Tab-separated table of C-alpha atoms in Angstrom:
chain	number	residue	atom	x	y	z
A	916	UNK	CA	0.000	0.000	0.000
A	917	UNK	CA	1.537	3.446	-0.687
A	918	UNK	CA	2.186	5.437	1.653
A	919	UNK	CA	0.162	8.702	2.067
A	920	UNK	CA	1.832	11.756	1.910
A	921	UNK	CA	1.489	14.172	5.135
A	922	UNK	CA	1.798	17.631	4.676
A	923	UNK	CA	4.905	18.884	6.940
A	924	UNK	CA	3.034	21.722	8.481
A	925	UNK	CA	0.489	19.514	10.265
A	926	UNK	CA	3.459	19.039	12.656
A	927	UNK	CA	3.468	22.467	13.500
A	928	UNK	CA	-0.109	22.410	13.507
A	929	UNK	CA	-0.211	20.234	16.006
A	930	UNK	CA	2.779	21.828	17.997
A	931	UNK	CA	0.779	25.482	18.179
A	932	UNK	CA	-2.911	23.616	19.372
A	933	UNK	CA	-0.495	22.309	21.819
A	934	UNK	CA	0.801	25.354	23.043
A	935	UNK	CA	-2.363	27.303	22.495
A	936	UNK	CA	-4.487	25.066	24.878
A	937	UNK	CA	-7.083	26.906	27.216
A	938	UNK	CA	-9.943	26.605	28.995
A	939	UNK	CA	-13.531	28.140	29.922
A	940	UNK	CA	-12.166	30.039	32.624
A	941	UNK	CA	-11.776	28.869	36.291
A	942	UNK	CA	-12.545	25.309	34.467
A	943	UNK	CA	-11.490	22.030	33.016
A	944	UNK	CA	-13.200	22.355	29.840
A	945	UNK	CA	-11.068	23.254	26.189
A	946	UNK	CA	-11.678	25.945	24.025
A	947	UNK	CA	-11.162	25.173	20.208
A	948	UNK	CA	-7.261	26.152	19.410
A	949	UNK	CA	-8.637	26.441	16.060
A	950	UNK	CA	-11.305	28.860	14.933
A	951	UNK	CA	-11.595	28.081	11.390
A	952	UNK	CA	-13.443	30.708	9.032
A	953	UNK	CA	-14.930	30.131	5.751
A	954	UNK	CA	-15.843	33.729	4.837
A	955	UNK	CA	-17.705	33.474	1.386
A	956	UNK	CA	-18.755	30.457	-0.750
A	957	UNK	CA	-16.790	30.785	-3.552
A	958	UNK	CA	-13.085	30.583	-4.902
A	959	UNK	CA	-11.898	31.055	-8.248
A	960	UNK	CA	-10.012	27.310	-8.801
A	961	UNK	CA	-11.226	23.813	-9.178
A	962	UNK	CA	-8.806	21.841	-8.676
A	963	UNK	CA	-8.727	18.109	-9.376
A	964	UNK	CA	-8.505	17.046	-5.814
A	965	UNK	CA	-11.405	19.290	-4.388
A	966	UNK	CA	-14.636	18.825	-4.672
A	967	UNK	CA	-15.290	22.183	-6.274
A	968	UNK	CA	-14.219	20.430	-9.336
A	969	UNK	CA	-17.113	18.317	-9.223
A	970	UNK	CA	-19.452	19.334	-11.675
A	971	UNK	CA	-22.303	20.222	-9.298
A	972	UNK	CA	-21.092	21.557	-7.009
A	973	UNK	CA	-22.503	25.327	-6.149
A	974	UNK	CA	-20.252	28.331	-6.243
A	975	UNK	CA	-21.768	30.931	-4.427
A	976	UNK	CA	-20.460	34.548	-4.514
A	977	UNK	CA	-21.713	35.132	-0.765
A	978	UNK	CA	-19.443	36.754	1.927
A	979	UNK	CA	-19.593	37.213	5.323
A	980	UNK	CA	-20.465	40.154	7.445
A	981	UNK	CA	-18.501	42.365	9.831
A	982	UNK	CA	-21.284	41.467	12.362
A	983	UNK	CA	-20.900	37.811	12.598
A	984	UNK	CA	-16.992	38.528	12.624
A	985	UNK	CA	-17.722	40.529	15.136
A	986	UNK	CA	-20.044	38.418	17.479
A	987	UNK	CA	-17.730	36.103	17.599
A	988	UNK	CA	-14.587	37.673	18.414
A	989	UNK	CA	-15.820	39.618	21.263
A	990	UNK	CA	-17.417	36.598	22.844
A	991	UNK	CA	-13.860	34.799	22.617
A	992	UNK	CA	-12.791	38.293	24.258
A	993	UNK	CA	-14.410	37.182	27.095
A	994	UNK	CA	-12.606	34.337	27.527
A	995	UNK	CA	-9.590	35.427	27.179
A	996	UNK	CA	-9.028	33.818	23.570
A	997	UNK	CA	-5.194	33.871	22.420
A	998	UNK	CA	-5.775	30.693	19.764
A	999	UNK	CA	-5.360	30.223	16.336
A	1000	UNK	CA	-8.296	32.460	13.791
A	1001	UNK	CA	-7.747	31.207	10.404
A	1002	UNK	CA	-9.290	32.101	7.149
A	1003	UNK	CA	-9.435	29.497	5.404
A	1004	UNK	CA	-12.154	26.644	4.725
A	1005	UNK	CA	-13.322	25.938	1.096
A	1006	UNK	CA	-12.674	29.106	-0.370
A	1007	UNK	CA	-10.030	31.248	-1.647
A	1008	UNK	CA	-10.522	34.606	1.018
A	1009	UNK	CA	-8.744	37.151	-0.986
A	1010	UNK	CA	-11.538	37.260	-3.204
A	1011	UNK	CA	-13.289	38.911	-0.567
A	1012	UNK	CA	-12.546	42.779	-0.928
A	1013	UNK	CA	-13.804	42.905	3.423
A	1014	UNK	CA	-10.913	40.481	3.898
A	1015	UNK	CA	-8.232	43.207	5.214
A	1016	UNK	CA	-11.216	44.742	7.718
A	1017	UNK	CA	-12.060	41.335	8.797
A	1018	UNK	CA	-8.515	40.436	10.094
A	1019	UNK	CA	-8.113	43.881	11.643
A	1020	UNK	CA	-11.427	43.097	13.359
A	1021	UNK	CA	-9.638	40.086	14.734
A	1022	UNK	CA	-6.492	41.307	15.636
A	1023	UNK	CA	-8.298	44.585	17.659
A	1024	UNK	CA	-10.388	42.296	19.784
A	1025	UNK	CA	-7.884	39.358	20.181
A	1026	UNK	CA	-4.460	41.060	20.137
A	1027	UNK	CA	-2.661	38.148	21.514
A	1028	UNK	CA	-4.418	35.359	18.953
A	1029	UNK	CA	-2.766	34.084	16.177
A	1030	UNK	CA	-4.333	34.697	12.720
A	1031	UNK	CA	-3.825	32.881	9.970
A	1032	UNK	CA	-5.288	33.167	6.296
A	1033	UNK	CA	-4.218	29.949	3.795
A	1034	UNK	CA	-4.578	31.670	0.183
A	1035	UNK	CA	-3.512	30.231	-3.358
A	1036	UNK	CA	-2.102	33.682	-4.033
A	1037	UNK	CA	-3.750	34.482	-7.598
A	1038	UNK	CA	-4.318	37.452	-6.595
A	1039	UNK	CA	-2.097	37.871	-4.547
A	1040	UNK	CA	0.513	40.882	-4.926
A	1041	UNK	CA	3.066	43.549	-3.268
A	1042	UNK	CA	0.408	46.168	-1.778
A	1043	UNK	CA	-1.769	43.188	-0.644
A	1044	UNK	CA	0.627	41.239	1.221
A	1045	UNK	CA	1.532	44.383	3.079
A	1046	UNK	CA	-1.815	45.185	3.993
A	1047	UNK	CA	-2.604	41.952	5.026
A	1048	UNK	CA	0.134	42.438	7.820
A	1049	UNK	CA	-0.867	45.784	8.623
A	1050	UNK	CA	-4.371	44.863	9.243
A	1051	UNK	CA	-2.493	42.221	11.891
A	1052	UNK	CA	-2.196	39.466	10.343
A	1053	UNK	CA	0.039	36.743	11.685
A	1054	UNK	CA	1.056	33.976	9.177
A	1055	UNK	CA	-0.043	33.589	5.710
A	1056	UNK	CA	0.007	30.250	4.317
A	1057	UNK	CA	0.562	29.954	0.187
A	1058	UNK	CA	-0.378	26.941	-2.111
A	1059	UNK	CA	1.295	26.859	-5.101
A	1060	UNK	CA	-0.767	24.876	-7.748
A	1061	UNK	CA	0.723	25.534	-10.939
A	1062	UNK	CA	4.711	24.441	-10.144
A	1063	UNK	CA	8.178	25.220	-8.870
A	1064	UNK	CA	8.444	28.495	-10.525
A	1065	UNK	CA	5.627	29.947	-8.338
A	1066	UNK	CA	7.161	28.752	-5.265
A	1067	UNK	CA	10.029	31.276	-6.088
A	1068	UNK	CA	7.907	34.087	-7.217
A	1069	UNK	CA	6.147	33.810	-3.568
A	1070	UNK	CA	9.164	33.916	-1.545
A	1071	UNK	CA	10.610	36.714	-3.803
A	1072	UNK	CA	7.450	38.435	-2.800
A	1073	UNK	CA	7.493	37.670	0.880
A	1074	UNK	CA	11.272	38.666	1.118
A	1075	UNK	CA	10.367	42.099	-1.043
A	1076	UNK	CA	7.311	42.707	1.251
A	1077	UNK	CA	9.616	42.557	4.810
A	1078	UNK	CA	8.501	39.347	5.638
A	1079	UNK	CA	9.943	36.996	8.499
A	1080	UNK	CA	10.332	33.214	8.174
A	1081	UNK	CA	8.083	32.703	10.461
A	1082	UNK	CA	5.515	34.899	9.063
A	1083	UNK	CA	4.894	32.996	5.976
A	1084	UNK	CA	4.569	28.938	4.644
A	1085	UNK	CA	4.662	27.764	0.536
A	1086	UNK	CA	3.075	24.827	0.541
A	1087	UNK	CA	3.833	22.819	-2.813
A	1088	UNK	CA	0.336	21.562	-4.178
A	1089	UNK	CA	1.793	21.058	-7.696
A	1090	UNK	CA	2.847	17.509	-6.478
A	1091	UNK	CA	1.684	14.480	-9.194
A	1092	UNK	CA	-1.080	12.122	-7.762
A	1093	UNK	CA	1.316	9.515	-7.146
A	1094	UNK	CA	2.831	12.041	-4.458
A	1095	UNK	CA	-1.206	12.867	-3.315
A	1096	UNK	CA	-0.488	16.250	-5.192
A	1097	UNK	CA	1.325	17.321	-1.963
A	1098	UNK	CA	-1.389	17.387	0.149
A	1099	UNK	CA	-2.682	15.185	2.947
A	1100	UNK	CA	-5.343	13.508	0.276
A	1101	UNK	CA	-8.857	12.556	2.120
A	1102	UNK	CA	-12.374	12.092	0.267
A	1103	UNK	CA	-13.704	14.675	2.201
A	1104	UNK	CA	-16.245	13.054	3.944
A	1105	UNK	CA	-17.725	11.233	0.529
A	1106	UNK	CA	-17.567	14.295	-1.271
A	1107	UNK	CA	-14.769	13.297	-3.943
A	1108	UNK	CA	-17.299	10.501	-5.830
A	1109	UNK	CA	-17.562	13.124	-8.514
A	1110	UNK	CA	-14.501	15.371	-8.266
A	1111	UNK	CA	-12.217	15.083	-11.275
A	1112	UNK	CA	-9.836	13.209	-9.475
A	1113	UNK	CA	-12.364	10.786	-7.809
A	1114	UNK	CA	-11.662	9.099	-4.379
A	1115	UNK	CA	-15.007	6.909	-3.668
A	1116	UNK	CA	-16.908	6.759	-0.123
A	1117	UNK	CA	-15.888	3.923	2.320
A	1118	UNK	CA	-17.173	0.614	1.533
A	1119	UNK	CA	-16.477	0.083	5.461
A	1120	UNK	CA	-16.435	2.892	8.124
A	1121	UNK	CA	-13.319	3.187	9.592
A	1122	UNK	CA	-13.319	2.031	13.102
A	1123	UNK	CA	-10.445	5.102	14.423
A	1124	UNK	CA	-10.677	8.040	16.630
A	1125	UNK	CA	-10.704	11.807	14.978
A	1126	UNK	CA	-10.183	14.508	16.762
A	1127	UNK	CA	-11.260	17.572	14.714
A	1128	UNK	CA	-14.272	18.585	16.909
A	1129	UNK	CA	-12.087	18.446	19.539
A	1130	UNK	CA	-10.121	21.513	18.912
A	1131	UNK	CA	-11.605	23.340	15.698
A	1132	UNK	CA	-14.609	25.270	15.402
A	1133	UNK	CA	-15.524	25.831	12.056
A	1134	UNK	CA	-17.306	28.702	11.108
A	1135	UNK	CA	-18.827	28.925	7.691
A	1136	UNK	CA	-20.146	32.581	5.788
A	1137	UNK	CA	-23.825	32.326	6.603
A	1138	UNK	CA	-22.936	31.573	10.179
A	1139	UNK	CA	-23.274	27.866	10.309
A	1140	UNK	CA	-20.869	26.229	12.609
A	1141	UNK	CA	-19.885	22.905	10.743
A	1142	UNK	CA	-18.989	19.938	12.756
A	1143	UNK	CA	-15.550	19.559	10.738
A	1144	UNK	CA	-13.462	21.166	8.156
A	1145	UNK	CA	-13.806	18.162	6.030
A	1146	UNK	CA	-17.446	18.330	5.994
A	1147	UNK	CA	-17.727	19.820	2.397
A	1148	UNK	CA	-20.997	18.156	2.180
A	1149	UNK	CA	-21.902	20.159	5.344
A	1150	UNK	CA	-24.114	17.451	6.307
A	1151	UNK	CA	-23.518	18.027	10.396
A	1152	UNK	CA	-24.458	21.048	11.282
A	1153	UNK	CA	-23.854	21.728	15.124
A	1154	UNK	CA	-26.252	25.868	15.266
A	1155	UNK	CA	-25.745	29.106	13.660
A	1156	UNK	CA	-24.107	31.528	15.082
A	1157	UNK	CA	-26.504	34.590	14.204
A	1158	UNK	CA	-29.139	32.753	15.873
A	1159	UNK	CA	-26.761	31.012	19.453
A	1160	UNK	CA	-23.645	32.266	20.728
A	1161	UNK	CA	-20.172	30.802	20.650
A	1162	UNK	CA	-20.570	29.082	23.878
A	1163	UNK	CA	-24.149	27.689	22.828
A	1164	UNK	CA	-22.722	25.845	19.761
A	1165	UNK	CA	-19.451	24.889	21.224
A	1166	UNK	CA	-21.050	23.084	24.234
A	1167	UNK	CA	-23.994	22.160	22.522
A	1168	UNK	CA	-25.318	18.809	22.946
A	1169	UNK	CA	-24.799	17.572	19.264
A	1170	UNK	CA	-21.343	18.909	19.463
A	1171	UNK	CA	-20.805	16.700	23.034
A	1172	UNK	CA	-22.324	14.039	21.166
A	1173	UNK	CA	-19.974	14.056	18.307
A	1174	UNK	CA	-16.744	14.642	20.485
A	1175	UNK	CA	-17.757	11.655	22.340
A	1176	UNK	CA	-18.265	9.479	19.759
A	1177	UNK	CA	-15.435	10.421	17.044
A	1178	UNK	CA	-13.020	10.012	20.271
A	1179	UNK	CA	-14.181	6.534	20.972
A	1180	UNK	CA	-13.261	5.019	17.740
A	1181	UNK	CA	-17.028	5.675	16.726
A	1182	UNK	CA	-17.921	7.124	13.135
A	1183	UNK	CA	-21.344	5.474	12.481
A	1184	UNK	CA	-23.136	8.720	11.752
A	1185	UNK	CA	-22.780	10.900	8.846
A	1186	UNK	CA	-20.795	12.001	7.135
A	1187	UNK	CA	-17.939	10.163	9.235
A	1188	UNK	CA	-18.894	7.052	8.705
A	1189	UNK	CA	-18.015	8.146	4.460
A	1190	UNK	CA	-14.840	9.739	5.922
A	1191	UNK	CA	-11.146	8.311	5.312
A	1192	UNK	CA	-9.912	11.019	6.911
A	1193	UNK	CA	-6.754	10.551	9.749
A	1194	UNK	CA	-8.255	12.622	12.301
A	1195	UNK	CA	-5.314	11.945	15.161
A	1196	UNK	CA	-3.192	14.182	13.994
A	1197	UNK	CA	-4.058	17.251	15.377
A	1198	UNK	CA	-6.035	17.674	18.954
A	1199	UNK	CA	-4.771	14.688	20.978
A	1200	UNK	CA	-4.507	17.039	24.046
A	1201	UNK	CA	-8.345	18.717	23.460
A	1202	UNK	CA	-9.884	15.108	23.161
A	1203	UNK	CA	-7.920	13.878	26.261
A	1204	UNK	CA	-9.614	16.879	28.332
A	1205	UNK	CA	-12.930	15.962	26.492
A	1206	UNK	CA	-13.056	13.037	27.971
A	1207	UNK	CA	-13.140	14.433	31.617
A	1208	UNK	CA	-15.842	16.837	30.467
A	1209	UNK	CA	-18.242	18.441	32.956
A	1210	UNK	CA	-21.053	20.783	32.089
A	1211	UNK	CA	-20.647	24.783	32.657
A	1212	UNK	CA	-23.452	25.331	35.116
């Protein structure tokens, strides 16, 4: 069996949840390390490996509002929050113009968080790199699709724009799909049956712990909070934020229910029980203190 490729910075993934633990204060219970946000519903690639290259699947040119951003960041305010925010999800963010005001919205409420936005730099250029650093941004993580070259116009770029080491990662996505295109490959919860580069559903549920719920909280642009970033299907939905607060949806009962039975070895619900994802590699810390879980009176 060949061996699947594991993207390097999942090791320093795992290294920050680590040192970005925290809890509900004066209590035992985790906060995500990872606040995941999926600020519109579109992007402007289709790659083979996604399921946006699927041929119906919906891109929708939808964005998120200040508001939500906003409701959400000062409730982590209260607790203190000094995590990871990441824009990311299924979408390319720097198609959203709001982008630079959404980070500074972030960074103003939660100056000692670390924000993140993962981009495949298309659009991508001198004056928008800075900004994106003025506006407080931490770490901006690059895919390069298209090949080697690229990888060496984006670190020309980061060098020109000031940029530390630390403040920027190229990830190489160019990768053939005997090297899993240099990604860490999944079928996305079942959703690559009709991606161009198809990966079927499970003929047998995997019988292994995942520990995404654990420590992410994945916000998506309408204000759904999505069990998993792997959920493209968004087929477990644990509340909306414009309708219960962070706290409400976090320690909801679906979300207890899921932690509870992703970290026993349990994915007979869906979509995990489609899902070929390894979900231990990342959060081992959050599940352990799920497991001792007692409710906020």
């Amino acid at each position: 069996m060949k061996k699947k490729f594991i993207d390097p910075y999942i090791e320093k993934k795992s290294k920050k949840s680590n040192e970005l633990f925290q809890c509900f204060p004066k209590t035992s219970i985790p906060l995500p390390s990872e606040v995941e946000i999926s600020e519109s519903g579109t992007c402007n690639r289709k790659c083979s490996f996604c399921p946006r290259s699927a041929p119906d699947f919906k891109d929708v040119k939808e964005f998120i509002n200040d508001q939500l951003i906003l409701k959400l960041v000062n409730e982590l305010k209260n607790y203190y929050y000094k995590g990871t925010i990441r824009f990311s999800g299924f979408v390319e963010p720097l198609l959203d113009k709001n982008i630079f005001k959404l980070i500074n919205i972030c960074r103003i409420n939660l100056p000692e968080s670390n924000i993140e936005m993962v981009t495949n730099g298309d659009v991508l250029n001198l004056s928008r790199l800075k900004k994106l650093f003025e506006n407080g941004l931490s770490k901006l993580l690059i895919s390069v699709y298209d090949g080697p070259e690229d990888v060496t116009k984006f670190e020309n770029l980061c060098n020109d724009a000031g940029l530390r080491k630390n403040e920027f990662f190229i990830r190489h996505r160019y990768l053939p799909p005997e090297e899993d295109f240099g990604i860490t490959l999944s079928n996305r919860a079942g959703m690559m049956e009709n991606a161009e580069f198809q990966i079927k559903k499970l003929e047998n549920t995997l019988k292994k712990p995942c520990y995404y719920p654990s420590y992410t909280f994945f916000l998506d642009y309408n204000g759904d909070v999505l069990m998993c970033p792997h959920d493209w299907g968004k087929k477990r939905i644990l509340g909306n934020l414009k309708n219960n607060s962070f706290k409400e949806i976090w320690l909801s009962k679906l979300s207890i229910e899921s932690r509870s039975k992703l970290n026993g070895s349990n994915r007979n619900f869906s979509p995990c029980s489609d899902c070929d994802v390894s979900g231990t590699l990342i959060g081992k810390k959050h599940a352990n203190a799920w497991n001792n879980y007692k409710e906020i009176k």
